[in-house]
């Protein structure tokens, strides 16, 4: 079985519960170590038949794993562990134990350490005692031959680790105690000389510890203590610690003792500086400098105190990061750091669960102020990818990465006769442009291609959208009252080339229309809308809905219209119902739910239907179904509207994403199916049969 691509693996995990992938096929993938599909991966993906799959896997995998494990002690040990855990049967248990013992015995004969370890494991019951006497005898013979040689080598090397290794073997009984006393003396001398030459505090402390535990004599104990004191600048550091004990804390200021402690602390810093100002050592001058810095910090604390009182009860991590940026050495620094740490975990979790809550500017502030580090955002929490982190640093706002999209100059856009017209409706910000961006990126798939110089006039717009998807950038807003018509072609399921027009209706005009009283004209939906709806072409209607937008629709002129997305959609369907001649040309009606990754990992039509009902779309869905029943639309689904989730890619906080064609390709397939559909009335049985699978 060939190795699967990363994309194929992701799709298999995503679709593991669908009827398109059988259990036996998943089993075959799991049994192939190179496929990339594992039992644990399917379990994490929520595969419903995981217990049955695992049982079958274990039944078939047992013999394979047994065969593969016979040449390795490590693999044999794992195989025996799986038997003991009930994963496999005991059919090969005795044979596995014998083989493991055989391999361990063969390996152990090659070195003293190996033999010692083998004997130890026999005594612990890990191996049978069949070779115990032989191993003891062989260990004794090897030890006798090597003991003197190893001691002479360790002694002459002057290497403390080698001497300590020899002592350890004596104490374990591998070697005799003939050279033990001499070895301990050599270790003490070697360790002490290293302390004198390297003057390392940790090394000296280790030497003193060995003296205190009886591993060394006390011959150099006092000298070692004097050396440690010199290394640690004991008197100076002790004085500094006494000064620091006077430093006022956050709690001191909260309790009202701050001013007195600050005065005492300032006096102590001055006295410390005077005492050690003429001490010539580097360490002394370092601490004198630190005392001067502390006095400077005290001077800025008055201003910092005012700022702290304004933010101390805030729940915004950025407030505290900004405070630290302005007052890095204030007395409140520790408290600000503590607040950041207390907020950080919940913030990172929230970012991962709700990436749409965090816009570009906010994420840039987290990064630029170092309130959240790359390690925290990328390496530990995986909130961002490396690319996303770098992208936010390069483009602090969306305007930095966006340029105005080229709009159609056609005042009365038209669709050529014989095309299938694909309409996309939605309020401003609903995601229509992102949806079209994803579709344009599929140029060449399913025979789909758009004409950059087509008569509809939006070819340049389509090219810009294609570039945004290819670079995983969000396109700029396009709601300027313009209806965009993209001329394109696509092969239907029988391979015939069909001409289509992708028509993006103005979100701004749609919102204004929905707010009109007694609106009756299709032209109110935008320039050229009446002509596009009144032509003789078949039509497919897509209503694009953003599930995260539950706000009132805001007009382009800044005024508020107290309508929501479902109310806007209801107004449009009401208008269309007044034009039966147009509705008889409608092949299908679908709803696309954008930003579907905000709805969870697995989104299907049932999930969308429930969400729409919860958000008040029950009346709208019924009105669309009534339209479908009246005009024979969506017959094969019982006249219900098609519901499709859509996300242009994997979205992360900061309005960055990694493009993924999966959902775009699904929408393109829906368009492909609908390009061959026409009204059932007056058509042949073959045409009607094909139409049954459309929409």
Tab-separated table of N, CA, C and O in Angstrom, residues 22 41 75 95 133 161 221 264 267 296 302 314 338 345 355 398 403 432 445 447 487 507 555 564 595 617:
chain	number	residue	atom	x	y	z
A	22	UNK	N	-14.836	2.125	4.678
A	22	UNK	CA	-15.269	0.928	5.407
A	22	UNK	C	-14.289	0.581	6.517
A	22	UNK	O	-13.115	0.968	6.490
A	41	UNK	N	-4.709	7.440	16.397
A	41	UNK	CA	-5.158	8.584	15.614
A	41	UNK	C	-6.647	8.543	15.347
A	41	UNK	O	-7.343	9.561	15.431
A	75	UNK	N	12.092	-5.010	21.600
A	75	UNK	CA	10.802	-5.362	20.989
A	75	UNK	C	10.165	-6.565	21.675
A	75	UNK	O	8.943	-6.634	21.824
A	95	UNK	N	7.699	-18.823	24.672
A	95	UNK	CA	8.735	-18.738	23.639
A	95	UNK	C	9.392	-17.362	23.651
A	95	UNK	O	10.614	-17.236	23.495
A	133	UNK	N	24.347	-19.218	37.718
A	133	UNK	CA	25.656	-19.670	38.213
A	133	UNK	C	26.740	-19.393	37.185
A	133	UNK	O	27.838	-18.925	37.521
A	161	UNK	N	35.556	10.921	37.034
A	161	UNK	CA	34.429	10.050	36.707
A	161	UNK	C	34.866	8.600	36.565
A	161	UNK	O	34.139	7.679	36.952
A	221	UNK	N	38.693	19.588	54.307
A	221	UNK	CA	37.356	20.125	54.553
A	221	UNK	C	37.390	21.620	54.869
A	221	UNK	O	36.632	22.412	54.285
A	264	UNK	N	13.477	53.179	54.485
A	264	UNK	CA	14.523	52.334	55.070
A	264	UNK	C	15.354	51.662	53.974
A	264	UNK	O	16.584	51.539	54.088
A	267	UNK	N	17.779	54.193	52.324
A	267	UNK	CA	18.929	54.448	53.204
A	267	UNK	C	19.917	53.291	53.168
A	267	UNK	O	21.142	53.490	53.100
A	296	UNK	N	17.499	54.230	41.357
A	296	UNK	CA	16.830	54.815	40.194
A	296	UNK	C	15.404	54.275	40.054
A	296	UNK	O	14.476	55.007	39.684
A	302	UNK	N	6.857	56.572	41.879
A	302	UNK	CA	5.684	57.416	42.143
A	302	UNK	C	4.756	57.407	40.936
A	302	UNK	O	3.533	57.232	41.054
A	314	UNK	N	-7.680	44.951	36.435
A	314	UNK	CA	-8.013	44.604	35.046
A	314	UNK	C	-7.874	43.093	34.827
A	314	UNK	O	-7.119	42.398	35.518
A	338	UNK	N	3.007	38.395	37.946
A	338	UNK	CA	2.120	37.378	38.514
A	338	UNK	C	0.738	37.432	37.867
A	338	UNK	O	0.121	36.393	37.584
A	345	UNK	N	-2.671	31.265	30.917
A	345	UNK	CA	-3.157	29.924	30.577
A	345	UNK	C	-4.567	29.960	30.011
A	345	UNK	O	-4.856	29.373	28.960
A	355	UNK	N	-10.560	31.323	17.921
A	355	UNK	CA	-9.566	32.162	17.236
A	355	UNK	C	-10.155	33.421	16.627
A	355	UNK	O	-9.465	34.431	16.491
A	398	UNK	N	-4.560	44.179	9.036
A	398	UNK	CA	-4.989	43.596	7.763
A	398	UNK	C	-4.703	44.547	6.600
A	398	UNK	O	-4.415	44.105	5.485
A	403	UNK	N	-4.819	44.939	-0.480
A	403	UNK	CA	-4.973	46.061	-1.406
A	403	UNK	C	-6.400	46.023	-1.924
A	403	UNK	O	-7.043	44.972	-1.933
A	432	UNK	N	-18.830	35.985	1.768
A	432	UNK	CA	-18.999	35.711	0.333
A	432	UNK	C	-17.660	35.802	-0.398
A	432	UNK	O	-17.335	34.957	-1.234
A	445	UNK	N	-9.549	22.633	-11.671
A	445	UNK	CA	-10.139	21.439	-11.049
A	445	UNK	C	-11.546	21.225	-11.591
A	445	UNK	O	-12.297	22.182	-11.817
A	447	UNK	N	-12.526	20.655	-14.373
A	447	UNK	CA	-12.738	21.377	-15.622
A	447	UNK	C	-13.149	22.820	-15.413
A	447	UNK	O	-13.532	23.503	-16.365
A	487	UNK	N	-17.274	35.265	-15.377
A	487	UNK	CA	-17.571	34.292	-16.432
A	487	UNK	C	-16.658	33.088	-16.272
A	487	UNK	O	-15.437	33.243	-16.118
A	507	UNK	N	-23.466	42.885	-0.720
A	507	UNK	CA	-23.974	42.750	0.646
A	507	UNK	C	-24.592	44.036	1.143
A	507	UNK	O	-25.597	44.038	1.865
A	555	UNK	N	-25.347	49.571	8.185
A	555	UNK	CA	-25.330	50.113	6.832
A	555	UNK	C	-24.000	50.794	6.539
A	555	UNK	O	-23.256	51.177	7.433
A	564	UNK	N	-31.375	41.239	11.458
A	564	UNK	CA	-30.292	40.269	11.522
A	564	UNK	C	-30.252	39.476	10.220
A	564	UNK	O	-31.074	39.673	9.323
A	595	UNK	N	-17.187	30.203	8.077
A	595	UNK	CA	-16.488	30.124	9.378
A	595	UNK	C	-16.929	28.873	10.137
A	595	UNK	O	-17.148	28.903	11.348
A	617	UNK	N	-33.769	30.727	12.442
A	617	UNK	CA	-33.975	30.585	10.997
A	617	UNK	C	-35.118	29.629	10.650
A	617	UNK	O	-35.307	29.295	9.489
